Short mmCIF file of C-alpha atoms and ligand atoms in Angstrom, two decimals:
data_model
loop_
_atom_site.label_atom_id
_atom_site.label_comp_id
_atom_site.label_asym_id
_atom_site.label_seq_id
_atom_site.Cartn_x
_atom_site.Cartn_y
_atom_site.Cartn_z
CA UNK A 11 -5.46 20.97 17.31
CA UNK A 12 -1.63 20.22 17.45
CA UNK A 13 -0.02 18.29 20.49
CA UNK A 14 2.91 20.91 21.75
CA UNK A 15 6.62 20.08 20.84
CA UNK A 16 9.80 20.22 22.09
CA UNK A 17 12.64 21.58 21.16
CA UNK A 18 16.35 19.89 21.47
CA UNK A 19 19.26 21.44 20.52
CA UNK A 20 22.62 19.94 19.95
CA UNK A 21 25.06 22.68 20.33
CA UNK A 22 28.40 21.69 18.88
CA UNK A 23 31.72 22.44 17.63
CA UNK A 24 31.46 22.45 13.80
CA UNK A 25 27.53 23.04 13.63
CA UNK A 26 24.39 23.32 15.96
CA UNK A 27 21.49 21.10 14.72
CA UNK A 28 18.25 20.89 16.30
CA UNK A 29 14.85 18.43 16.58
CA UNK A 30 10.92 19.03 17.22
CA UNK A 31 9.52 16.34 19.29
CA UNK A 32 5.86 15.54 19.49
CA UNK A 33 5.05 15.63 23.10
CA UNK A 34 1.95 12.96 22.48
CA UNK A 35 3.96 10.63 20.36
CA UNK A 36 7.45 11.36 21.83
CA UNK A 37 8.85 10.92 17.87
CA UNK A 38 11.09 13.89 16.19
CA UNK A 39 8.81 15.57 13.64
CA UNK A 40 11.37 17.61 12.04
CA UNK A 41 15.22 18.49 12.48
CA UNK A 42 17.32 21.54 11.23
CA UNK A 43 20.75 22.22 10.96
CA UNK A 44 23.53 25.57 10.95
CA UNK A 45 27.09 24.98 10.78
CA UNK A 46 29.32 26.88 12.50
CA UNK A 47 33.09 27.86 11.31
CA UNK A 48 35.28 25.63 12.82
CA UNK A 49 37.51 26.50 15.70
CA UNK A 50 41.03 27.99 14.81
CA UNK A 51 43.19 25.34 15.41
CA UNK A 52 47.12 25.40 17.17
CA UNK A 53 49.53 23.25 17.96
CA UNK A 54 48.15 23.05 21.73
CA UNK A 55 45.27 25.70 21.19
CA UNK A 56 41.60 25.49 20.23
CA UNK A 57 39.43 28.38 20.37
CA UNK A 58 36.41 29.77 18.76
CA UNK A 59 34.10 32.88 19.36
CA UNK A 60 30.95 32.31 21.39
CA UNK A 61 29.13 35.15 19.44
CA UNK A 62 29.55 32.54 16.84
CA UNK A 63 26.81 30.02 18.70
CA UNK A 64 24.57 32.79 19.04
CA UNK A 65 24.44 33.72 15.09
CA UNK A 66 24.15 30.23 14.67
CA UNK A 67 21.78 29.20 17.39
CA UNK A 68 19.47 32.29 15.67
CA UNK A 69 19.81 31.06 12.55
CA UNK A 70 18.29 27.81 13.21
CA UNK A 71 15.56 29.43 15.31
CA UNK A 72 14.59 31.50 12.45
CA UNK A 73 14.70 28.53 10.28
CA UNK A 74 12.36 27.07 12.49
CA UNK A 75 9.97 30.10 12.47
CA UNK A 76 10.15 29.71 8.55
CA UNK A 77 8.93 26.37 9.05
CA UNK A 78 6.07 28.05 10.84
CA UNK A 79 6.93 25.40 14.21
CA UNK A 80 7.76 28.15 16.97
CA UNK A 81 4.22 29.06 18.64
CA UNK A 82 3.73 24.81 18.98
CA UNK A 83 7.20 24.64 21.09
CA UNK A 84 6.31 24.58 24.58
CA UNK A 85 10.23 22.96 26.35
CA UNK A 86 13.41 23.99 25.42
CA UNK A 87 16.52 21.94 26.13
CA UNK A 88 20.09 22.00 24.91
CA UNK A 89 23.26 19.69 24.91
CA UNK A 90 26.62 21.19 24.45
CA UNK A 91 30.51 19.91 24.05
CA UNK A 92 31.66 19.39 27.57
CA UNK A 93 35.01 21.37 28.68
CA UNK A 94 34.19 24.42 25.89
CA UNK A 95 34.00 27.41 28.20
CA UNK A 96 34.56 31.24 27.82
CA UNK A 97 34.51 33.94 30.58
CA UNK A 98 31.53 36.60 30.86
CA UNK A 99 31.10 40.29 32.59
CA UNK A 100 27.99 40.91 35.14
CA UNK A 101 26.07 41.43 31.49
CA UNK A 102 26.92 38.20 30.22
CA UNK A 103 28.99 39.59 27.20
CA UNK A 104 32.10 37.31 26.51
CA UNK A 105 35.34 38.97 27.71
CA UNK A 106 37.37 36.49 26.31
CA UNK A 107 37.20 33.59 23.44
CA UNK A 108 36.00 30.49 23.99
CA UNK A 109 38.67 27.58 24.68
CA UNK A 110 37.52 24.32 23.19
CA UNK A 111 37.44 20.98 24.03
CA UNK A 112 40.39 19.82 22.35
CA UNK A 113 42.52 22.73 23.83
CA UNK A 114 45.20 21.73 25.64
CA UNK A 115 47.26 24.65 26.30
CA UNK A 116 46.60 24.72 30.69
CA UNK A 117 49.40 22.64 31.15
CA UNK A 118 50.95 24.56 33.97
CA UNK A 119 47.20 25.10 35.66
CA UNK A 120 46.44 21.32 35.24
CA UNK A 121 49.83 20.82 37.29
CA UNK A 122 47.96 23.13 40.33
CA UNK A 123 45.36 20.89 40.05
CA UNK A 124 46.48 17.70 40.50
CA UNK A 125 48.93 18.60 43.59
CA UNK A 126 45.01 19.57 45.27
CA UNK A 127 42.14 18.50 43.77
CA UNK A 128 41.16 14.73 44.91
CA UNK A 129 41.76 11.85 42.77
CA UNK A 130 38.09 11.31 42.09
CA UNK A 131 37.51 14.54 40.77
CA UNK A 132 36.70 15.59 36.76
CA UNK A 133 38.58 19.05 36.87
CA UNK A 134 41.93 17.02 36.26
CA UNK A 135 43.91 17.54 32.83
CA UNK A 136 44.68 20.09 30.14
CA UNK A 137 41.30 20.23 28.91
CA UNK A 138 39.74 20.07 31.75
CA UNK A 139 36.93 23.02 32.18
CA UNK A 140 38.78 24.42 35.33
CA UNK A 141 42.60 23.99 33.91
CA UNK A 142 40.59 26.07 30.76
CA UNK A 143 38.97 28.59 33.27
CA UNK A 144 42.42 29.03 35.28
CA UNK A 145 44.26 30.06 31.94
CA UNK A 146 41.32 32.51 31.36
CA UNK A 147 41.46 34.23 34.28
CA UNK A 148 45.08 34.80 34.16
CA UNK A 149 45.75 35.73 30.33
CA UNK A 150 42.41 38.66 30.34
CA UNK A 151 42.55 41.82 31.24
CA UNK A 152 40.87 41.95 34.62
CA UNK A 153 38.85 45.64 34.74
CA UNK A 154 35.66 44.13 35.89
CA UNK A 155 33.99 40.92 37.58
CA UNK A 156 34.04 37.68 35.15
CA UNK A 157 31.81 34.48 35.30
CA UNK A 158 32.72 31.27 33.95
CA UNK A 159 30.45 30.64 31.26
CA UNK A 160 30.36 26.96 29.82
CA UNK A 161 29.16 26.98 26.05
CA UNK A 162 25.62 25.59 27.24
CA UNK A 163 25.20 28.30 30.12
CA UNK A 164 25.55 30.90 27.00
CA UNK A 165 22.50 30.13 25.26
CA UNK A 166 20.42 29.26 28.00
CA UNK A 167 21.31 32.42 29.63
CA UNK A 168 20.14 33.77 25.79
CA UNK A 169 16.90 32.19 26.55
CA UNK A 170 16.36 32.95 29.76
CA UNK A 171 17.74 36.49 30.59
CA UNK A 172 18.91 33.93 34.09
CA UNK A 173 22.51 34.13 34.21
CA UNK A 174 24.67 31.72 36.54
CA UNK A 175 23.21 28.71 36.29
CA UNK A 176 24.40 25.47 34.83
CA UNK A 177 23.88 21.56 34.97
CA UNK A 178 25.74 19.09 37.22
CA UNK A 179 27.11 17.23 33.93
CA UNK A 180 28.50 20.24 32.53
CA UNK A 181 29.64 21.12 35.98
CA UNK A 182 31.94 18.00 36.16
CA UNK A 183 35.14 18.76 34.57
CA UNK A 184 35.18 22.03 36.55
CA UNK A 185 35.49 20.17 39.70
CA UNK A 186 31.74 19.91 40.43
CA UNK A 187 30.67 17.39 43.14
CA UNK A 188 28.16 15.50 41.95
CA UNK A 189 27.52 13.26 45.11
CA UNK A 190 27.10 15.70 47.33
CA UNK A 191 26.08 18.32 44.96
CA UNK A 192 28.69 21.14 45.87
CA UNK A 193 31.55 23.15 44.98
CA UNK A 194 33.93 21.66 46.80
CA UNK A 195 36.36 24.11 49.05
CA UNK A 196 39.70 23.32 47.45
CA UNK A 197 38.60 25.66 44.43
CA UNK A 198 38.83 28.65 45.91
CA UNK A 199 42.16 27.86 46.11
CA UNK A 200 43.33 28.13 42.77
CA UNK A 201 40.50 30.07 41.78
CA UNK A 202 39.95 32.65 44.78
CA UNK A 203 38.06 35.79 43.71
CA UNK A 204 35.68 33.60 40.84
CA UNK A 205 31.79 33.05 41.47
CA UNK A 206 30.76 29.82 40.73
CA UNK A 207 27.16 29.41 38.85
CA UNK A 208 24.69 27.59 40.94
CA UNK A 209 24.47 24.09 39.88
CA UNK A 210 21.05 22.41 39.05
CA UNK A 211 20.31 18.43 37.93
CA UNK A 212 19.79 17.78 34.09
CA UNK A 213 16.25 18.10 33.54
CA UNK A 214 15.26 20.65 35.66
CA UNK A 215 13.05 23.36 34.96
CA UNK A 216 15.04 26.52 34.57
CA UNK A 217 12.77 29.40 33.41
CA UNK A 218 10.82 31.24 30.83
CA UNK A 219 11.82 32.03 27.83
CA UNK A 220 12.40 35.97 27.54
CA UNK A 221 9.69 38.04 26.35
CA UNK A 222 12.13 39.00 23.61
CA UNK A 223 12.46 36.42 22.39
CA UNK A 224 8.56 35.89 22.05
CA UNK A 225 8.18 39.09 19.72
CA UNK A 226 11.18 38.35 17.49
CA UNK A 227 10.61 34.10 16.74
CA UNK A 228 7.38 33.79 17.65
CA UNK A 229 7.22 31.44 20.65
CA UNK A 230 3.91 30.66 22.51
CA UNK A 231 5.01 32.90 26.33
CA UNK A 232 4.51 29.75 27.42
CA UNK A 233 8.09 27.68 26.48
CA UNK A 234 9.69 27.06 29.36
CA UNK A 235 13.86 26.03 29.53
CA UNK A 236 15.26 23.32 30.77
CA UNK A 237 18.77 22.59 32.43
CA UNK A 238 20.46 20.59 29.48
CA UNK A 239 23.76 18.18 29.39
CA UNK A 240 26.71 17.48 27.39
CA UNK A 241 26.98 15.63 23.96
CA UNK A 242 27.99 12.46 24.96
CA UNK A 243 25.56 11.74 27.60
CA UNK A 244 22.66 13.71 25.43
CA UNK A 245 24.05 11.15 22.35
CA UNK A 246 24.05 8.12 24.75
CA UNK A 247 20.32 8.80 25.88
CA UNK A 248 19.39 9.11 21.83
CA UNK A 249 20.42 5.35 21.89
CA UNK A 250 16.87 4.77 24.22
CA UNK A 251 18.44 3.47 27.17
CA UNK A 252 17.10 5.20 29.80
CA UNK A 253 16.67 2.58 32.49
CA UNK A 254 19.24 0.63 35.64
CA UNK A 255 21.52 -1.78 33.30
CA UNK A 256 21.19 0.01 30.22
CA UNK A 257 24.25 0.06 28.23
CA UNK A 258 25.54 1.62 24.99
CA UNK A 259 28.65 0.56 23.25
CA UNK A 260 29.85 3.16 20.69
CA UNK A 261 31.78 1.14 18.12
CA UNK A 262 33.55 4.10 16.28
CA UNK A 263 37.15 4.94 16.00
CA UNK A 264 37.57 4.07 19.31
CA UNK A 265 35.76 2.10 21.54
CA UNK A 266 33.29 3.40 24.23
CA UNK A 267 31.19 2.00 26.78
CA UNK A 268 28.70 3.60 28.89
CA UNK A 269 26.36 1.91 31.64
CA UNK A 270 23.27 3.45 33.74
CA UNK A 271 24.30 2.31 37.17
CA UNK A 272 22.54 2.49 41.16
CA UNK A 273 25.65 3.73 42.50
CA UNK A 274 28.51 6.25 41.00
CA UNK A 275 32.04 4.85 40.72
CA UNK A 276 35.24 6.78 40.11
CA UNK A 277 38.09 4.67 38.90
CA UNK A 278 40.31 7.92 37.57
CA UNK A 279 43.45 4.80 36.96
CA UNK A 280 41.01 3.77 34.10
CA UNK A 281 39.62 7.15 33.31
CA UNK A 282 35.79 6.34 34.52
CA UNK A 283 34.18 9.12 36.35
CA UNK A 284 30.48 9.04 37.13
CA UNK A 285 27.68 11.47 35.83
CA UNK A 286 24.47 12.10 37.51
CA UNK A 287 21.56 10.76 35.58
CA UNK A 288 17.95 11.98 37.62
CA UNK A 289 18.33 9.64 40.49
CA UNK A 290 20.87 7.35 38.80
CA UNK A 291 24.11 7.41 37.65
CA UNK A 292 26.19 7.08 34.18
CA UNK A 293 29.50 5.47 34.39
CA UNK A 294 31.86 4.65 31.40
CA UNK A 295 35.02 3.83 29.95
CA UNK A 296 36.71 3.88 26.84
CA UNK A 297 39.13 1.76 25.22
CA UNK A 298 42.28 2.63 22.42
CA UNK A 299 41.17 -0.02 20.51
CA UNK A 300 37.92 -0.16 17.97
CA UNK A 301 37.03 0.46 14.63
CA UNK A 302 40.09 2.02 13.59
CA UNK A 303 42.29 -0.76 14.24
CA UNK A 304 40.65 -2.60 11.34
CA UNK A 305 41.26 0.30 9.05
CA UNK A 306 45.01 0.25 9.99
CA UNK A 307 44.99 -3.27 8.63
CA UNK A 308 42.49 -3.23 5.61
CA UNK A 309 41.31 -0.18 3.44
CA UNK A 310 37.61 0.12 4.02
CA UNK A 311 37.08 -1.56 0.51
CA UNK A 312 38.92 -4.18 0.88
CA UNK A 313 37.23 -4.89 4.76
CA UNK A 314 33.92 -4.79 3.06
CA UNK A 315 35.25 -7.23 0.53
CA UNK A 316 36.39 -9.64 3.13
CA UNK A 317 33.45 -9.43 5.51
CA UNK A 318 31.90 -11.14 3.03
CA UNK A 319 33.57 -13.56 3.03
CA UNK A 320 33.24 -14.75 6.60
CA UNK A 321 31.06 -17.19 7.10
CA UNK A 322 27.64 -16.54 9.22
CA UNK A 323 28.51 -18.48 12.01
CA UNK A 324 32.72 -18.64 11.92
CA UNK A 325 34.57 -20.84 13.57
CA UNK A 326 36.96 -19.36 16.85
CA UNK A 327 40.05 -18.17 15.31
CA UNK A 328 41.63 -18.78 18.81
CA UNK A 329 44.30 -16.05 18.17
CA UNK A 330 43.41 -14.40 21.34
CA UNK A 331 44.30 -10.76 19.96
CA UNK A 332 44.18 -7.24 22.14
CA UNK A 333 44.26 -5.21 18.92
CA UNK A 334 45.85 -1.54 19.66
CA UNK A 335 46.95 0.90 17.21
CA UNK A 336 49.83 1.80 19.45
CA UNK A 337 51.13 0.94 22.69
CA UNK A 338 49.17 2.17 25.90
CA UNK A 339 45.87 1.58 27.03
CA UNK A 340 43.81 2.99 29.71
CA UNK A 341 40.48 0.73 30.08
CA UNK A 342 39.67 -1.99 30.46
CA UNK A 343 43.01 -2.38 31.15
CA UNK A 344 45.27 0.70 32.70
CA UNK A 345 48.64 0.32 31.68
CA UNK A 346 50.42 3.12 29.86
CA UNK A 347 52.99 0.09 28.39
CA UNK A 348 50.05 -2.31 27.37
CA UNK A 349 51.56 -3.57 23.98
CA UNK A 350 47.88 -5.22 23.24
CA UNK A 351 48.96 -8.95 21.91
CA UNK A 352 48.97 -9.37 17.67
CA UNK A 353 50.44 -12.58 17.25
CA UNK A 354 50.79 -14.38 15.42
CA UNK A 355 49.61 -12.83 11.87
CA UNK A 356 48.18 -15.58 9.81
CA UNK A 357 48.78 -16.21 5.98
CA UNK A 358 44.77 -15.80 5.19
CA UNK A 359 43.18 -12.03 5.43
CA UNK A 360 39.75 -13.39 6.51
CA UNK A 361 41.35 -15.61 9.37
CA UNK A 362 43.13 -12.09 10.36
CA UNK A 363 40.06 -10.20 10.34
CA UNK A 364 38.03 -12.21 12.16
CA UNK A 365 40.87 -12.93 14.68
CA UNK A 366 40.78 -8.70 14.79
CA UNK A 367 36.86 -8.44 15.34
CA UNK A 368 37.21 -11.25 18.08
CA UNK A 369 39.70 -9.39 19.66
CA UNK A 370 36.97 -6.55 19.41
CA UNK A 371 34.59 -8.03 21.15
CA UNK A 372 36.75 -9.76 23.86
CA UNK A 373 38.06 -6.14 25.17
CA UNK A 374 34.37 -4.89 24.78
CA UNK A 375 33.20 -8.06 27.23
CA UNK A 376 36.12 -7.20 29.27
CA UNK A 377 34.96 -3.54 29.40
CA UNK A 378 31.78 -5.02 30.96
CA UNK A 379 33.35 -7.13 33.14
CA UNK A 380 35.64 -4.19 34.50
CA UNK A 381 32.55 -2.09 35.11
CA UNK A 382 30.70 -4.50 37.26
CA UNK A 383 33.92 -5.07 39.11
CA UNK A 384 34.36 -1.89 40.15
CA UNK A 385 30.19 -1.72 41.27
CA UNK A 386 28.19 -1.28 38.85
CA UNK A 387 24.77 -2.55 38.42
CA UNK A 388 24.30 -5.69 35.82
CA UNK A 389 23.94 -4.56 32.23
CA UNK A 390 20.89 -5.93 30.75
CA UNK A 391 20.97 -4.36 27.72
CA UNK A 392 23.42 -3.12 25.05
CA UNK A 393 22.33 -0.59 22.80
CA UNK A 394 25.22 -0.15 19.88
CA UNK A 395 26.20 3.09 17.87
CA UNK A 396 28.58 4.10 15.80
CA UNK A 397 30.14 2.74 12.26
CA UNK A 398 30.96 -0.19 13.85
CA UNK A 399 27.00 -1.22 13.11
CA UNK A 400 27.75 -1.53 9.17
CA UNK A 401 30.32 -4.98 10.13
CA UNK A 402 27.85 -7.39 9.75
CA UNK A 403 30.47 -9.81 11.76
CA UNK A 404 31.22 -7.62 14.92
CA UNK A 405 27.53 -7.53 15.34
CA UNK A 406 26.93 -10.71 14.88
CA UNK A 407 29.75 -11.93 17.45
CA UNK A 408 28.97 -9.40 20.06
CA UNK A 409 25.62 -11.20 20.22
CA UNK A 410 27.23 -14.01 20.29
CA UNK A 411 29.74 -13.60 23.36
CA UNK A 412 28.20 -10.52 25.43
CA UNK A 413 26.25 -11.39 28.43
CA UNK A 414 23.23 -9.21 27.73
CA UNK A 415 20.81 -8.88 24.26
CA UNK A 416 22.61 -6.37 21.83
CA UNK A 417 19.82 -3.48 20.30
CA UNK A 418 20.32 -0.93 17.47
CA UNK A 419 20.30 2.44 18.92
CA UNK A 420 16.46 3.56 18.69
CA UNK A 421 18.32 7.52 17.32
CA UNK A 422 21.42 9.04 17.01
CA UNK A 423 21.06 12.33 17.10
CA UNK A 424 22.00 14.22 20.25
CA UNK A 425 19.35 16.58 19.72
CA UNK A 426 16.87 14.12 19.89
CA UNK A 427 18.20 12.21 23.29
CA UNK A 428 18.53 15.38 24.88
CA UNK A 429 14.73 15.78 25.21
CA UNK A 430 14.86 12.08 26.83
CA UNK A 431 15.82 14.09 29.55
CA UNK A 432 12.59 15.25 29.97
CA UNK A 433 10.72 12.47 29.82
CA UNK A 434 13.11 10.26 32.29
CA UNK A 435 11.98 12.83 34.25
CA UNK A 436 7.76 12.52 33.78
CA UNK A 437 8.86 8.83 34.45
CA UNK A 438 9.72 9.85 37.77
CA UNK A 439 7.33 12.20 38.38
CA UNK A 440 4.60 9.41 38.02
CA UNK A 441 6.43 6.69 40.04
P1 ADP B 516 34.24 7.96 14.65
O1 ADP B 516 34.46 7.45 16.03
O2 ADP B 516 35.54 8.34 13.98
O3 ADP B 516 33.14 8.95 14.50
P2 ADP B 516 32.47 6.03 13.28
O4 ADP B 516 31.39 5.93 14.29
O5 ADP B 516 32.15 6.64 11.96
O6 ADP B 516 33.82 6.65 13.83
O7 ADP B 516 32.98 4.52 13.02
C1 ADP B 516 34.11 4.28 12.26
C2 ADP B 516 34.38 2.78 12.20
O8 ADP B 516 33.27 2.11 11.65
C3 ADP B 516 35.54 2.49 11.31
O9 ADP B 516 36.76 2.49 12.03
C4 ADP B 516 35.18 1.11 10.73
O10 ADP B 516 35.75 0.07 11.52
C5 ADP B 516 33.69 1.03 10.83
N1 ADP B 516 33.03 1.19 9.51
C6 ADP B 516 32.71 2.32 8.87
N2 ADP B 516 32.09 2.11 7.71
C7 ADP B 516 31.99 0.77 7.57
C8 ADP B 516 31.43 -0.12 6.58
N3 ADP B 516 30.85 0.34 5.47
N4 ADP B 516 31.50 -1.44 6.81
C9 ADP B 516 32.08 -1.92 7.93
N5 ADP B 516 32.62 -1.15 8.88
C10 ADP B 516 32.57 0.18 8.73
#
């Protein structure tokens, strides 16, 4: 007898990977893995065919059927890259590739958008879903009805047979708003003649699994589909915060904060917008500085070599430094001629260093600081991911200097915090 599993999926740009969660234990059991041919790339332009996810996303569901895992999966729920969208006929084939991400070619659309769409709203920029949908709609040959079709909403509608549905995360960047849970008016503006999809809460239960689908992998008729989110919040909730003052600082290239908070806060001078989390919300901000900086300055050899050479408890190098790779930064400070502050350069590399990783963590506690500020809840805990976890000395001062306990991320994987979804929600249910 075999506790039923669920099934996350982490569909992304350069490969869809997925993980079987015991439902008793609440621990992966297995992951799997398909890459995907990477988007064809442009000055400006990003794109990639979305009959590409679905050879992909049945790949890895027939390399879970090998594994001889489908008849135990009872939930399905995906993640997907926020902003990658495509536009679909009545039958939900693609009329049009899929622009990514990173594509930044709606310049002129994103223009439209910011002489009407509130401050406080996530449709603004080039890569904005709706700047992306706008471009769409004018460069395809219009001979029937379209639907915008994020790249989440195409394999759930895959699973379903439901089409028009998506998630209030995924929702965001096309204008979506997520306090009062509406489209607002002021698209039908620039978008006049489009139907939106109806717009459901992470988590939620969204239907069956097709009887299709059944025959050909083998599911139990029984799997039901969940609404899903985007990668960075599914990656955030891999961390295992799940709970009021949980935090996660991402110490990668750059750095990036994110905070579960009582109330939502949009601060768009500093780039934080708010995402619905069940009956909380997820606020965040990220900084130019982070990791990176200390690879402009050392080779990663020659950091490792000098890490070591710090002492375990350093003394303050009192340089005071705002490290930034170049000028410009957005949060915790918003000032598009921020110069950051590097002086002056001492004679000793390890004095430099550790004047760099202070510098680190000072525009990390800042972050913080900036956050609560603006009203959000108290962080009482920092979970940490990213590359940044392998310097031994940023971890140790951030524990140092930050005003709440500093954890290693419980996961990483996206398609593991995904399925956190459905569990913040049992939490709920019970309470
Ligand atoms: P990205 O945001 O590009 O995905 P990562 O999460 O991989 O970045 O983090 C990259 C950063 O991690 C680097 O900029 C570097 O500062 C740090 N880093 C990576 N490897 C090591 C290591 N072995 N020792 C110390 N720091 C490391």
């Amino acid at each position: 007898d075999r506790s039923p599993l669920i099934l996350g999926i982490d569909l992304g740009t350069s490969g869809i990977r997925g993980a079987l969660i015991d439902t008793q234990t609440r621990q992966p059991i297995a992951f799997y893995a398909v890459p995907l041919a990477l988007p064809i790339r442009n000055a400006n332009t990003s794109e990639q065919s979305p009959e590409l996810w679905l050879e992909g996303f049945e790949l890895l569901l027939r390399k879970i059927q090998n594994a001889q895992q489908t008849a135990f999966i009872e939930h399905i729920i995906l993640d997907a890259t926020s902003s990658t969208v495509c536009l679909v006929n009545a039958d939900y084939q693609p009329v049009s590739m899929a622009l990514m991400y990173d594509d930044k070619r709606a310049t002129a659309e994103a223009q439209l958008i910011a002489k009407i769409a509130p401050r406080n709203s996530g449709a603004h920029g080039a890569s904005s879903t709706l700047a992306k949908v706008m471009w769409l709609y004018e460069n395809t040959p219009h001979s029937e009805s379209f639907f915008v079709c994020h790249q989440i909403d195409f394999i759930n509608v895959f699973l379903t047979g439901l089409p028009q549905i998506t998630d209030a995360n995924n929702a965001l960047k096309m204008g979506f708003d997520p306090i009062n849970m509406v489209w607002p008016d002021w698209i039908s503006q620039l978008l006049p003649t489009i139907t939106l999809p109806k717009v459901v809460l992470p988590g939620d239960f969204l239907g069956q699994i097709q009887p299709g689908l059944v025959e050909k992998y083998g599911f139990s008729s029984k799997t039901k589909v969940y609404a899903g989110t985007t990668d960075s919040i599914a990656a955030f909730l891999a961390s295992g915060a799940h709970q009021l003052g949980d935090a996660v600082t991402s110490l990668g290239s750059t750095l990036a904060l994110k905070l579960i908070t009582e109330k939502p806060i949009f601060a768009p001078e500093y780039g934080i917008y708010s995402h619905r989390l069940k009956n909380q919300w997820l606020v965040g901000g990220a900084s130019n500085t982070g990791g990176a900086v200390l690879l402009k300055h050392f080779d990663l050899e020659a950091l490792i070599e000098h890490l070591k050479k710090i002492p375990e408890r350093p003394q303050n190098t009192h340089l005071d430094y705002y490290p930034l790779l170049c000028q410009g930064e957005r949060f915790p400070i918003s000032d598009p001629c921020f110069q950051g502050n590097l002086d002056p350069i001492p004679d000793n590399p390890e004095t430099f260093l550790l004047g760099l990783i202070e510098g680190l963590v000072s525009v990390e506690k800042l972050g913080y600081q900036r956050l609560t500020e603006l009203g959000a809840s108290p962080v009482t805990r920092i979970f940490t991911a990213g590359g940044g976890l392998k310097n031994r000395v940023w971890m140790t001062l951030r524990s140092q200097e930050l005003s709440a306990p500093v954890l290693q991320s419980l996961h990483t994987e996206a398609a593991f915090g995904v399925t956190q979804l459905l569990e913040i929600q049992s939490f709920n249910d019970q309470t």
